[in-house]
Coordinates of C-alpha atoms and ligand atoms in Angstrom, one line a residue:
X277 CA 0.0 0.0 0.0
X278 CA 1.2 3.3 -1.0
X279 CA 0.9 6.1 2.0
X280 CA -0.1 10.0 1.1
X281 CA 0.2 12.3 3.5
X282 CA -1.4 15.9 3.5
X283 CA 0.8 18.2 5.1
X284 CA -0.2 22.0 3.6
X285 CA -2.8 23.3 2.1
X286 CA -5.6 21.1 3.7
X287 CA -6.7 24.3 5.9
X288 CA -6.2 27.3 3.4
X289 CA -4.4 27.7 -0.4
X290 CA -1.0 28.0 0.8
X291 CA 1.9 26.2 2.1
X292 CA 1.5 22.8 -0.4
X293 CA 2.9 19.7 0.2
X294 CA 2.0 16.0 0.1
X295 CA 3.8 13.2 1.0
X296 CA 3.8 9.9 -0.8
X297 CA 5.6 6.8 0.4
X298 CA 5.7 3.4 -0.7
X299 CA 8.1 0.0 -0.2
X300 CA 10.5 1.3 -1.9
X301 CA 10.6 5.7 -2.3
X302 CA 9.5 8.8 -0.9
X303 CA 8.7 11.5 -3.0
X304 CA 7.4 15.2 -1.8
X305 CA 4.4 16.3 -4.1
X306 CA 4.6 20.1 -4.2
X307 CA 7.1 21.9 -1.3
X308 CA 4.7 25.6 -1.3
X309 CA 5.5 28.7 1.4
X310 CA 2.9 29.1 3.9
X311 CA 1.5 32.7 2.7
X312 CA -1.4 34.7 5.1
X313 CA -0.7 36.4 8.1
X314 CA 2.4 37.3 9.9
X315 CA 1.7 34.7 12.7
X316 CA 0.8 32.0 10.1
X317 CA 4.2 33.0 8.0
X318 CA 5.7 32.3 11.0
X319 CA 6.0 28.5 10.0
X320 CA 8.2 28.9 7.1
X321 CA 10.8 29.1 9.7
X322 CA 9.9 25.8 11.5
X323 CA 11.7 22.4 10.2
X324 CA 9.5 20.0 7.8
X325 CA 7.6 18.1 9.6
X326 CA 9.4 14.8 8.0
X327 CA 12.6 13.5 7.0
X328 CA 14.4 15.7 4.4
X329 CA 17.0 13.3 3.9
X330 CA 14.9 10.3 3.0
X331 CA 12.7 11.8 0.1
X332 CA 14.0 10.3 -3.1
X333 CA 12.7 13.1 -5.8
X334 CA 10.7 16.2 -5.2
X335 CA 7.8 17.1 -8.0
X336 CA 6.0 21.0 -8.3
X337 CA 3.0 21.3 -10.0
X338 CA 4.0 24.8 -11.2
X339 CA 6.4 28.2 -10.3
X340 CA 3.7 30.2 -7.9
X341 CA 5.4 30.4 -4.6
X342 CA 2.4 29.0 -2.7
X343 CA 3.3 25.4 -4.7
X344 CA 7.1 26.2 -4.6
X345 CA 8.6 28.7 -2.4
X346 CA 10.3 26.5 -0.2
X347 CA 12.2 24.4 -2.2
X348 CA 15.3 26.5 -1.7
X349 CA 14.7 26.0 2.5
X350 CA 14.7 21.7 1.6
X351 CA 17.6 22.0 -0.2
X352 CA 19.0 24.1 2.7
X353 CA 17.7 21.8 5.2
X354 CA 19.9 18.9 3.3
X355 CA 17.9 17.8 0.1
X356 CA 19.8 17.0 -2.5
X357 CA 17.9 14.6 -5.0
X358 CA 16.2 15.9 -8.3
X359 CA 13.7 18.2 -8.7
X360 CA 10.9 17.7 -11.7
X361 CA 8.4 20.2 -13.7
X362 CA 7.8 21.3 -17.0
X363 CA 10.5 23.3 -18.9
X364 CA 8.7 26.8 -18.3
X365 CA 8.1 26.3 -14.7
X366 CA 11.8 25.5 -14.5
X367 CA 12.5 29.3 -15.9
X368 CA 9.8 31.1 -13.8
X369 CA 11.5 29.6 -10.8
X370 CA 14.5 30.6 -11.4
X371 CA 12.6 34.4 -11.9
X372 CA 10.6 33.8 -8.9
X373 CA 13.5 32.4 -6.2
X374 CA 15.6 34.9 -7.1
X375 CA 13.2 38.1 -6.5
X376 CA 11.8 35.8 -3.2
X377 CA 15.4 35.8 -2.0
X378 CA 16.2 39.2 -2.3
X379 CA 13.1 40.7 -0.6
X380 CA 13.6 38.0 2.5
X381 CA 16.9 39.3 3.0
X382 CA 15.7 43.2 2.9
X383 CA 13.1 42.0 5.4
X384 CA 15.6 40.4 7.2
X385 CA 17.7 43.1 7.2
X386 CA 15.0 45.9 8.5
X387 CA 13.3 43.2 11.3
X388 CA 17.4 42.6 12.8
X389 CA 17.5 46.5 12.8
X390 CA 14.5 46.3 15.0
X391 CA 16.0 43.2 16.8
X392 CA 18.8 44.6 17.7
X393 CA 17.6 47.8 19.4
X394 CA 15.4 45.6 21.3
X395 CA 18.7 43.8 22.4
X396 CA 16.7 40.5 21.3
X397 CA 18.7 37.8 19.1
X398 CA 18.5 37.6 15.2
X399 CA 17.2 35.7 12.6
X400 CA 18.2 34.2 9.9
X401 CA 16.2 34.3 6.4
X402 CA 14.0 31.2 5.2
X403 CA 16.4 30.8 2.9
X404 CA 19.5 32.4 0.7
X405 CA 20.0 32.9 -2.6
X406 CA 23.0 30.7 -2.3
X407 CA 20.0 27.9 -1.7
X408 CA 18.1 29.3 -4.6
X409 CA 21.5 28.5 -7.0
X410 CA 21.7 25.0 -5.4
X411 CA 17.8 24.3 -5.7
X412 CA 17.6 25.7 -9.6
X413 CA 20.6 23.1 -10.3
X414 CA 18.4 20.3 -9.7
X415 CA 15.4 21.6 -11.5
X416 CA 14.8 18.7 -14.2
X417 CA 12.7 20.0 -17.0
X418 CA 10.0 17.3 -18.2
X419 CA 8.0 17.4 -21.1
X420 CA 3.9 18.0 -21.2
X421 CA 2.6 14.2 -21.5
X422 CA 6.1 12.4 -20.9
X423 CA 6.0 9.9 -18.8
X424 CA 9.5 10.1 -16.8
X425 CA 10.2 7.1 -13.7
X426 CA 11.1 9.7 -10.7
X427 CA 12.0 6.9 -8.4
X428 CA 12.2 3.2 -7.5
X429 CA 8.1 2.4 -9.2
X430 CA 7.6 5.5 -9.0
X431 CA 6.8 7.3 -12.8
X432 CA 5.8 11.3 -13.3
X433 CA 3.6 12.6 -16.0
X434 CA 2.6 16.1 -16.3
X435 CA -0.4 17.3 -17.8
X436 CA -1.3 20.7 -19.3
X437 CA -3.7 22.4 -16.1
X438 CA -3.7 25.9 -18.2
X439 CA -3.0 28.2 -15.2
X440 CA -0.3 29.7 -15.7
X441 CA 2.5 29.0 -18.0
X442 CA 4.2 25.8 -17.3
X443 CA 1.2 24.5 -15.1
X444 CA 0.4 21.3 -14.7
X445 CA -1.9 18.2 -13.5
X446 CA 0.6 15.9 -12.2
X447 CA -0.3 12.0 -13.1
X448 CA 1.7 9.6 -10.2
X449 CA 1.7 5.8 -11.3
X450 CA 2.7 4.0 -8.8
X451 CA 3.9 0.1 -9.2
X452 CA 4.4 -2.4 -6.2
X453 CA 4.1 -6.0 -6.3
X454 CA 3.0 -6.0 -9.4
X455 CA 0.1 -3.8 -9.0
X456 CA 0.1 -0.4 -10.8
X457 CA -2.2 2.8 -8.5
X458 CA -2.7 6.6 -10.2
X459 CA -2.5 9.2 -8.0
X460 CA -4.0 12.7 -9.6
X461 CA -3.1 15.9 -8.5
X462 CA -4.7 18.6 -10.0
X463 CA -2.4 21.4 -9.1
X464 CA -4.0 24.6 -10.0
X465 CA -6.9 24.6 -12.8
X466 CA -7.1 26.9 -15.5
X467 CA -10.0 29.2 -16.2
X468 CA -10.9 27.9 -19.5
X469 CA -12.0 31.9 -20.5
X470 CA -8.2 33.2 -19.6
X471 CA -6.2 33.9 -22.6
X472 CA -3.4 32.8 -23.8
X473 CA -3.3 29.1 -21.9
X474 CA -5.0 26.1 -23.0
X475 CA -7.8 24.7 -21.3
X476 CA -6.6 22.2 -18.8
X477 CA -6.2 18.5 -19.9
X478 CA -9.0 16.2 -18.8
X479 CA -8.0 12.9 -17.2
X480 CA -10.0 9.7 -16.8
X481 CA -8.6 7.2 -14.6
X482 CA -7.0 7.3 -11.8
X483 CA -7.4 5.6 -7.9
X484 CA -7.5 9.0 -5.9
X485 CA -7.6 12.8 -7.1
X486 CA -7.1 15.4 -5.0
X487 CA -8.7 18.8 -6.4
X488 CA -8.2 22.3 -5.7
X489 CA -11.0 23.9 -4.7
X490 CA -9.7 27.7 -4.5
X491 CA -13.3 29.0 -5.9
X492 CA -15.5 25.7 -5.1
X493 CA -17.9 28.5 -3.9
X494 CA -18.5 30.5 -6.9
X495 CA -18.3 31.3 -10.3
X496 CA -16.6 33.8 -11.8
X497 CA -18.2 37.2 -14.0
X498 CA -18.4 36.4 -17.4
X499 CA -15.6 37.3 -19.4
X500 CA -17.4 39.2 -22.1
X501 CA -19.2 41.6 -19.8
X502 CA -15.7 42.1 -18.2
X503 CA -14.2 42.7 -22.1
X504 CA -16.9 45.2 -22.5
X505 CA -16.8 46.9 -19.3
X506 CA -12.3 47.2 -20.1
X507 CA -13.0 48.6 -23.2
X508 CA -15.5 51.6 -22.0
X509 CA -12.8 52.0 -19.6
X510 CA -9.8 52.5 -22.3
X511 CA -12.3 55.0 -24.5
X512 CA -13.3 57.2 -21.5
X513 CA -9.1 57.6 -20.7
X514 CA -8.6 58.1 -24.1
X515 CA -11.2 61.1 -24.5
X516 CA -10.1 62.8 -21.1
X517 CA -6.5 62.4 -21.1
X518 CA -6.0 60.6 -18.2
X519 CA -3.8 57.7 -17.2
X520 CA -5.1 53.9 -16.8
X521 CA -3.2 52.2 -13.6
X522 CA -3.5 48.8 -13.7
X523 CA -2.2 46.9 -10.7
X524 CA -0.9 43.4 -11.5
X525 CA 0.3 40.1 -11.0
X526 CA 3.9 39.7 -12.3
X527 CA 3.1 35.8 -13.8
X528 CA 0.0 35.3 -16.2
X529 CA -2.5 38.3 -15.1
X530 CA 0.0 40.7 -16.9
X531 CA 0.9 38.6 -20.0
X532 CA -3.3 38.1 -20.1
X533 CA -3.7 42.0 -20.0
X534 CA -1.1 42.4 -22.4
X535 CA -3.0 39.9 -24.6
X536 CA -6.4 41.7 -24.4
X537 CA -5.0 45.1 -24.9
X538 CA -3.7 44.0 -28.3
X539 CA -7.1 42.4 -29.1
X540 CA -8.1 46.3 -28.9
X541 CA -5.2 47.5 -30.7
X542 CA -5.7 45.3 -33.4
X543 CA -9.6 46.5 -33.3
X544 CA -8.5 49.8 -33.5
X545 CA -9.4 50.9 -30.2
X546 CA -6.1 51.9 -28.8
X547 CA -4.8 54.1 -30.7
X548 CA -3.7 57.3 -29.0
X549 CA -2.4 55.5 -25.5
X550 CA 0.9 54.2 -24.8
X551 CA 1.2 51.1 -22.7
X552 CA 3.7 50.9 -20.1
X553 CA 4.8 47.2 -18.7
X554 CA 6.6 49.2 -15.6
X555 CA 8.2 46.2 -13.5
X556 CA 11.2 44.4 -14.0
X557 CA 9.6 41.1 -12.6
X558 CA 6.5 41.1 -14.9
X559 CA 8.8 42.3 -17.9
X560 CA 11.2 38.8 -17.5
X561 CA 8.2 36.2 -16.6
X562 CA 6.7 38.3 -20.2
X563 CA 10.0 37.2 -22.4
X564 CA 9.4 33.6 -20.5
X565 CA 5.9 33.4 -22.0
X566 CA 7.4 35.2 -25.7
X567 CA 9.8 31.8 -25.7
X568 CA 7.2 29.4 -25.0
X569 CA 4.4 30.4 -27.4
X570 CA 4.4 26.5 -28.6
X571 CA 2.2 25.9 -25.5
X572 CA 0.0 28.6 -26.0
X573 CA -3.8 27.9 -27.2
X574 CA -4.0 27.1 -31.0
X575 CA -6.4 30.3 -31.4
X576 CA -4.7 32.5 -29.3
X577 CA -1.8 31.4 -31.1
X578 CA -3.7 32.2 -34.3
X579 CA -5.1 35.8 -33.0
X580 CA -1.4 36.9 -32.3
X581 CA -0.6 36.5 -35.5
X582 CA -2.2 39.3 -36.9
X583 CA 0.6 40.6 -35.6
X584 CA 2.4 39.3 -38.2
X585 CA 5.6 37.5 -36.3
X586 CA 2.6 36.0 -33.2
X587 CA 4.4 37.8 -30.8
X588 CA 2.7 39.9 -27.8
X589 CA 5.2 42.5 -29.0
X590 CA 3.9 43.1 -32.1
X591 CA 0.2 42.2 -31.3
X592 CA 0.5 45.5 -29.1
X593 CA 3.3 47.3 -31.0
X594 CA 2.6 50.3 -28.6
X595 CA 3.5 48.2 -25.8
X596 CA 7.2 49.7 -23.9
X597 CA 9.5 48.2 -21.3
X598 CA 10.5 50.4 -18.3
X599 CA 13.1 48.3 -16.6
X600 CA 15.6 50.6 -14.9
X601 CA 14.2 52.9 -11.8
X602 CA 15.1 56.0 -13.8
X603 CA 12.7 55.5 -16.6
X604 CA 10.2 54.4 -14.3
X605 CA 10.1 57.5 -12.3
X606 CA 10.1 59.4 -15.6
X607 CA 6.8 58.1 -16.4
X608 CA 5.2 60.5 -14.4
X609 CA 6.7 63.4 -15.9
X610 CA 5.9 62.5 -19.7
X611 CA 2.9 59.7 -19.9
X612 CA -0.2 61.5 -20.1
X613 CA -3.1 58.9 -21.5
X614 CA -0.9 56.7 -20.6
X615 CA -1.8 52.9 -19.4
X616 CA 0.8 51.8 -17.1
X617 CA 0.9 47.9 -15.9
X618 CA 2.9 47.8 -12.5
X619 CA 3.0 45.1 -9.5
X620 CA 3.0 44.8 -6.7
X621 CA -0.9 42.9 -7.7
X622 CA -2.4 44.4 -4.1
X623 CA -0.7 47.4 -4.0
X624 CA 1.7 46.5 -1.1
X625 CA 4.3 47.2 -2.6
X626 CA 6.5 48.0 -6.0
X627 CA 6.8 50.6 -8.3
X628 CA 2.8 50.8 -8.5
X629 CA 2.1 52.7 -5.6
X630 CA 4.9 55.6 -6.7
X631 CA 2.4 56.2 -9.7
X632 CA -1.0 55.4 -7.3
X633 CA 0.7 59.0 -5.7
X634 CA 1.0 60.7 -9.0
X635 CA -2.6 59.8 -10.1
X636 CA -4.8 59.1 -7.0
X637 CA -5.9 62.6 -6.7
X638 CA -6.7 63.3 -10.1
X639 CA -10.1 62.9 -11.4
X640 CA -9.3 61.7 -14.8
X641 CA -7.0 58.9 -13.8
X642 CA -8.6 55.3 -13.5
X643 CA -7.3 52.6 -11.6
X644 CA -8.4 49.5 -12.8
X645 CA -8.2 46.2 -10.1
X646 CA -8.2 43.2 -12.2
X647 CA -7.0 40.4 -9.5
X648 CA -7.7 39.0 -6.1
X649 CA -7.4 41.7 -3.1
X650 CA -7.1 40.2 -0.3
X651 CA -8.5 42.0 3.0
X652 CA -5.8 44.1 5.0
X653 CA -4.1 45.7 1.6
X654 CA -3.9 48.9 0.0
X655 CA -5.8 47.6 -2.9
X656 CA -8.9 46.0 -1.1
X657 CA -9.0 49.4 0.4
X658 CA -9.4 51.2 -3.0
X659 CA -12.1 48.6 -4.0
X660 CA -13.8 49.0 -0.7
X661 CA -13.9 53.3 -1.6
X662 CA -11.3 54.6 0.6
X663 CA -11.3 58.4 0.5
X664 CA -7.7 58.4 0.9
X665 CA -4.4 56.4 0.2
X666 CA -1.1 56.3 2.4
X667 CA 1.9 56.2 1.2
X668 CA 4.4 56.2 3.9
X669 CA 4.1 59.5 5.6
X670 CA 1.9 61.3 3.1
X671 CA -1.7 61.1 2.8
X672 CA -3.3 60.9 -0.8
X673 CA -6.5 62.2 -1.9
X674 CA -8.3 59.7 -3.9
X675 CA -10.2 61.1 -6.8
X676 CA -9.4 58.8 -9.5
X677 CA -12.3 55.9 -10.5
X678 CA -11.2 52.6 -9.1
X679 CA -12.8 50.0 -11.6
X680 CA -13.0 46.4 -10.4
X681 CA -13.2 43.8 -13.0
X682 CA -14.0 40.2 -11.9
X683 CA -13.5 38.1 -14.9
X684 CA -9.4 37.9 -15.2
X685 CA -9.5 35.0 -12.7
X686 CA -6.7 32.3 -13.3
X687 CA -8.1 29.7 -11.2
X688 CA -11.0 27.9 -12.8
X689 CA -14.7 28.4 -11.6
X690 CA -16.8 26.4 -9.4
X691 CA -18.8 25.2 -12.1
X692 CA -15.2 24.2 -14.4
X693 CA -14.1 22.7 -11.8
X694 CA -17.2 20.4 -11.7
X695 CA -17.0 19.8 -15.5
X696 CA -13.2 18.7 -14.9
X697 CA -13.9 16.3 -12.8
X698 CA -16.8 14.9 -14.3
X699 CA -14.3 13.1 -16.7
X700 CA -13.5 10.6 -14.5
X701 CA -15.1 7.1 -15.3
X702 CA -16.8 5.3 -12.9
X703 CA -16.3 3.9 -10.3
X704 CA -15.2 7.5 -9.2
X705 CA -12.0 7.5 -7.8
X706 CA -11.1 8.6 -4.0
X707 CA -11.7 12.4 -4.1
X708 CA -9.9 14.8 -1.8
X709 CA -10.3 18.7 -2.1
X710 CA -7.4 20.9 -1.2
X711 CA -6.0 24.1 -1.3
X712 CA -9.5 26.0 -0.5
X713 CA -11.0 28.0 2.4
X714 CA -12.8 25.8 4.2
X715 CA -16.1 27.9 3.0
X716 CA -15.4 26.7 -0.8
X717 CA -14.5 22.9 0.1
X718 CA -17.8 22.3 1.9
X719 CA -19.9 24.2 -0.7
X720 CA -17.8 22.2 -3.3
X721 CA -18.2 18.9 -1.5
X722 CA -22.1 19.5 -1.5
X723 CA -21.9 20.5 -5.0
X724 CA -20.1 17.4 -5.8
X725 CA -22.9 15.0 -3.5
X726 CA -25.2 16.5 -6.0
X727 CA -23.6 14.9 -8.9
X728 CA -22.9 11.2 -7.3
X729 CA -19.3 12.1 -5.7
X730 CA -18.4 11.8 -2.2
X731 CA -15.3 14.2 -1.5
X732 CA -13.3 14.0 1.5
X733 CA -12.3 17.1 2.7
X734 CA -8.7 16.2 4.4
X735 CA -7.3 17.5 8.1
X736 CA -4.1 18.5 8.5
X737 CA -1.3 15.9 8.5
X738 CA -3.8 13.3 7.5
X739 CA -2.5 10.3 6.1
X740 CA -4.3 8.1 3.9
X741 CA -3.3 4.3 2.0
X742 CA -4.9 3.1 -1.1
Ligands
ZN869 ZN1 -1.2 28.8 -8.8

C-alpha cells in the first residue's frame, strides 16, 4: 500500500505539500511557502515536519510560490535529489527564487535593525539565494505528457492544467508487487476563458484525485461583460487624457492584459495611448511566455498573428518596457493617456504605488483592479472606496475611479471545476479537495454529492493508504 500524507494546504491555499511513500521511495508532491498572516508565516521558519534526507525526488506542480517557495529551504535543510516540472516552470522559478530571496533578506535586514535595538537575538532568512542556485541546479525540466520514472516504481507525467505558464496536473503511477495505482493531482486549474493558456487536460482514470478547490464556492463574472466593461474603460481615458493604472500580478495576469489590450489595438481601439509594462519582474516572466508560445492555445496562437511575427510585442506594438528605476520614475513626468501595468498585484508594494501617488488625486486617472485583493491591503482598500491612500508618511486624496473587473481570474470556476472532474469514469476514484478555504470545500463537497461524488475534505497531517 502506498501512504499520502497531506501536510499543507488542507486548511487554506497555501503552504502545499504532500507526501507519498511506498516499499520502496518517498517523494514530496509540491514543497509551497505558507502565505497569510504574519503569525501563520511564522511557519516557514519551522523544520519539515518529515525526514528531508529520505525523500528520493521532489515534483511541483507549477512556479507560484504558494506550490514552490520553499524548495530553496529543503535544499537548505539537506535535500539533495532531483527536482521535476515542465520546462517553463523551470524558468519562472529561477525568476521567482531569485526576487523571493532578495526581498527575505531586505526584510531580514530591517526586522534585525528592530531586533537589535530591542537587544533580542537575530534571525536568519528562510532561505539564501545561495539555496536558490543549489535548488535551480536540480530543476529537471519534463515534457507536457512524458512519462519520466522519478523513483524506485515510482513514474511522473505532467499534464497541461492551463493556469499559468508551465502549469500542470501531475499523473503519479505507482507500481508495487505487481500492481500499478494513479495518483492525480490537479495542481491549479485553468480558467478555461483566460487567454493565452490552454484549457486544462482532462483525465480519466485514476485511484485518488485530490482537487483544488480555490473558488469551489463561486463562479466567476463572465468574461465578455468584463471585455466590454475594459473597453468603456480605455475609451473614457482616451477622450479625457487621463492615465489607466493597472495593478498586476507579475506571472499570467500581466501577459493576459497584455494579450487583451492588443485584441483592442488590433480592433482599433487603442490608438492614442501608450502602454507601459513598468516592472522588471513582470517584464522577464513576459520574455518567459514570448519563448514558450508552442504551449499557447491554437487560437490565441492564431489571434497573435495578426501581428504578423505572433508575438505579444507586435500584437501590441505600442506596448514599452521600463526596466531601470530611472525611466520608471520618468513616467510620471511624460505619460499623459498613458496605461501603465505595474505590480505589486495588491498594491503593497513595487513601483505601482509611486504612480497610485502621481494619479490618486486626479479625477481623470482610473485605476483598474483586475485580481484578487485580499483584506488588509492597500488595494482591497481602493475597491472598498477609501477616501484616501497612504503612502508612507503622506496622505493621498483619492479622486481617481477605481474600476474592479472580476473576470481575469486564473483559477477555474466552481462550475469548471465540476465539469473537470466529471471526466472521471466510474467507479469514481477517492476524491480529496485541497487548497481551498474551508467555505469553498464544503460548498464544493455538496456540490459534488449533487452529482454522485463523495469528497473528502482532508485534516491536517492526515494520512491516507490506497
Ligand atoms: Zn497557482
Amino acid at each position: 500500500m502506498a501512504k499520502l500524507t497531506f501536510y499543507g494546504a488542507t486548511e487554506g491555499v497555501t503552504g502545499s505539500a504532500y507526501l507519498l511513500e511506498t516499499e520502496s521511495a518517498t517523494i514530496l508532491l509540491e514543497c509551497g511557502l505558507i502565505q497569510g498572516r504574519h503569525e501563520e508565516e511564522k511557519a516557514n521558519y519551522e523544520p519539515f515536519p518529515f525526514n528531508v534526507n529520505k525523500l528520493d525526488a521532489v515534483v511541483l506542480s507549477h512556479a507560484h510560490l504558494d506550490h514552490s517557495g520553499r524548495l530553496p529551504k529543503l535544499v537548505a535543510d539537506g535535500y539533495d535529489g532531483p527536482v521535476y516540472m515542465t520546462y517553463p516552470t523551470c524558468e519562472l522559478l529561477e525568476i521567482m527564487f531569485k526576487d523571493a530571496a532578495s526581498l527575505q533578506r531586505r526584510d531580514t535586514e530591517w526586522e534585525n535593525k528592530r531586533r537589535r535595538r530591542a537587544g533580542k537575538p537575530e534571525i536568519d532568512p528562510i532561505y539564501t539565494i545561495d539555496d536558490v542556485e543549489i535548488a535551480l541546479q536540480a530543476s529537471v525540466g519534463v515534457n507536457y505528457g512524458h512519462s519520466r520514472e522519478i523513483a524506485d516504481g515510482i513514474e511522473v507525467c505532467f499534464r497541461d492544467a492551463g493556469h499559468i505558464l508551465g502549469s500542470s496536473i501531475v499523473e503519479i503511477f505507482i507500481s508495487e508487487q505487481g500492481v500499478r495505482k494513479k495518483l492525480v493531482f490537479s495542481g491549479d486549474l485553468g480558467n478555461s476563458y483566460a487567454a493565452l493558456l490552454r484549457d486544462p487536460d482532462t483525465i480519466k482514470d485514476a485511484d485518488v484525485v485530490l482537487m483544488e478547490s480555490t473558488y469551489g464556492d463561486r463562479n466567476h463574472r463572465p468574461m465578455d461583460e468584463t471585455l466590454d466593461e475594459f473597453e468603456s474603460i480605455i475609451e473614457e481615458a482616451s477622450k479625457n487624457g487621463g492615465n489607466i493604472l493597472i495593478p498586476s500580478f507579475a506571472v499570467g495576469r500581466t501577459q493576459e492584459i497584455i494579450f487583451r489590450l492588443g485584441e483592442l489595438y488590433q480592433k482599433g481601439k487603442l490608438r492614442h495611448q501608450a502602454v507601459y509594462l513598468d516592472s522588471p519582474m513582470a517584464i522577464a516572466v513576459t520574455e518567459v511566455y514570448h519563448r514558450f508560445q508552442d504551449v499557447f492555445s491554437v487560437e490565441d496562437v492564431s489571434t497573435l498573428r495578426k501581428g504578423k511575427t505572433g508575438s505579444l510585442h507586435t500584437f501590441l506594438p505600442v506596448l514599452r518596457y521600463t526596466s531601470s528605476t530611472e525611466e520608471s520614475m520618468a513616467l510620471n513626468m511624460i505619460a499623459e493617456g498613458a496605461i501603465i501595468i505595474a505590480g505589486s498585484g495588491m498594491c503593497n508594494g513595487g513601483r505601482i504605488r509611486h504612480h497610485l501617488k502621481h494619479n490618486l488625486w486626479r479625477r481623470n486617472a482610473h485605476v483598474v483592479i483586475v485580481g484578487y485583493q485580499a483584506i488588509g491591503t492597500p488595494g482591497r482598500a481602493l475597491v472598498d472606496g477609501a477616501d484616501t491612500f497612504h503612502l508612507g508618511q503622506e496622505e493621498i486624496a483619492v479622486k481617481a475611479t477605481i474600476h474592479t473587473l472580476g473576470g481575469f481570474s486564473a483559477h477555474a470556476s466552481q462550475s469548471q471545476l465540476l465539469d473537470w472532474v466529471s471526466n472521471f469514469n466510474e467507479p469514481h476514484p477517492r476524491l480529496y479537495l485541497v487548497h481551498g478555504e474551508s467555505d469553498a470545500k464544503v460548498v464544493l463537497k455538496e456540490q459534488l454529492s449533487q452529482q454522485g461524488w463523495s469528497a473528502e475534505i482532508p485534516r491536517p497531517g492526515e494520512q491516507i493508504a490506497f
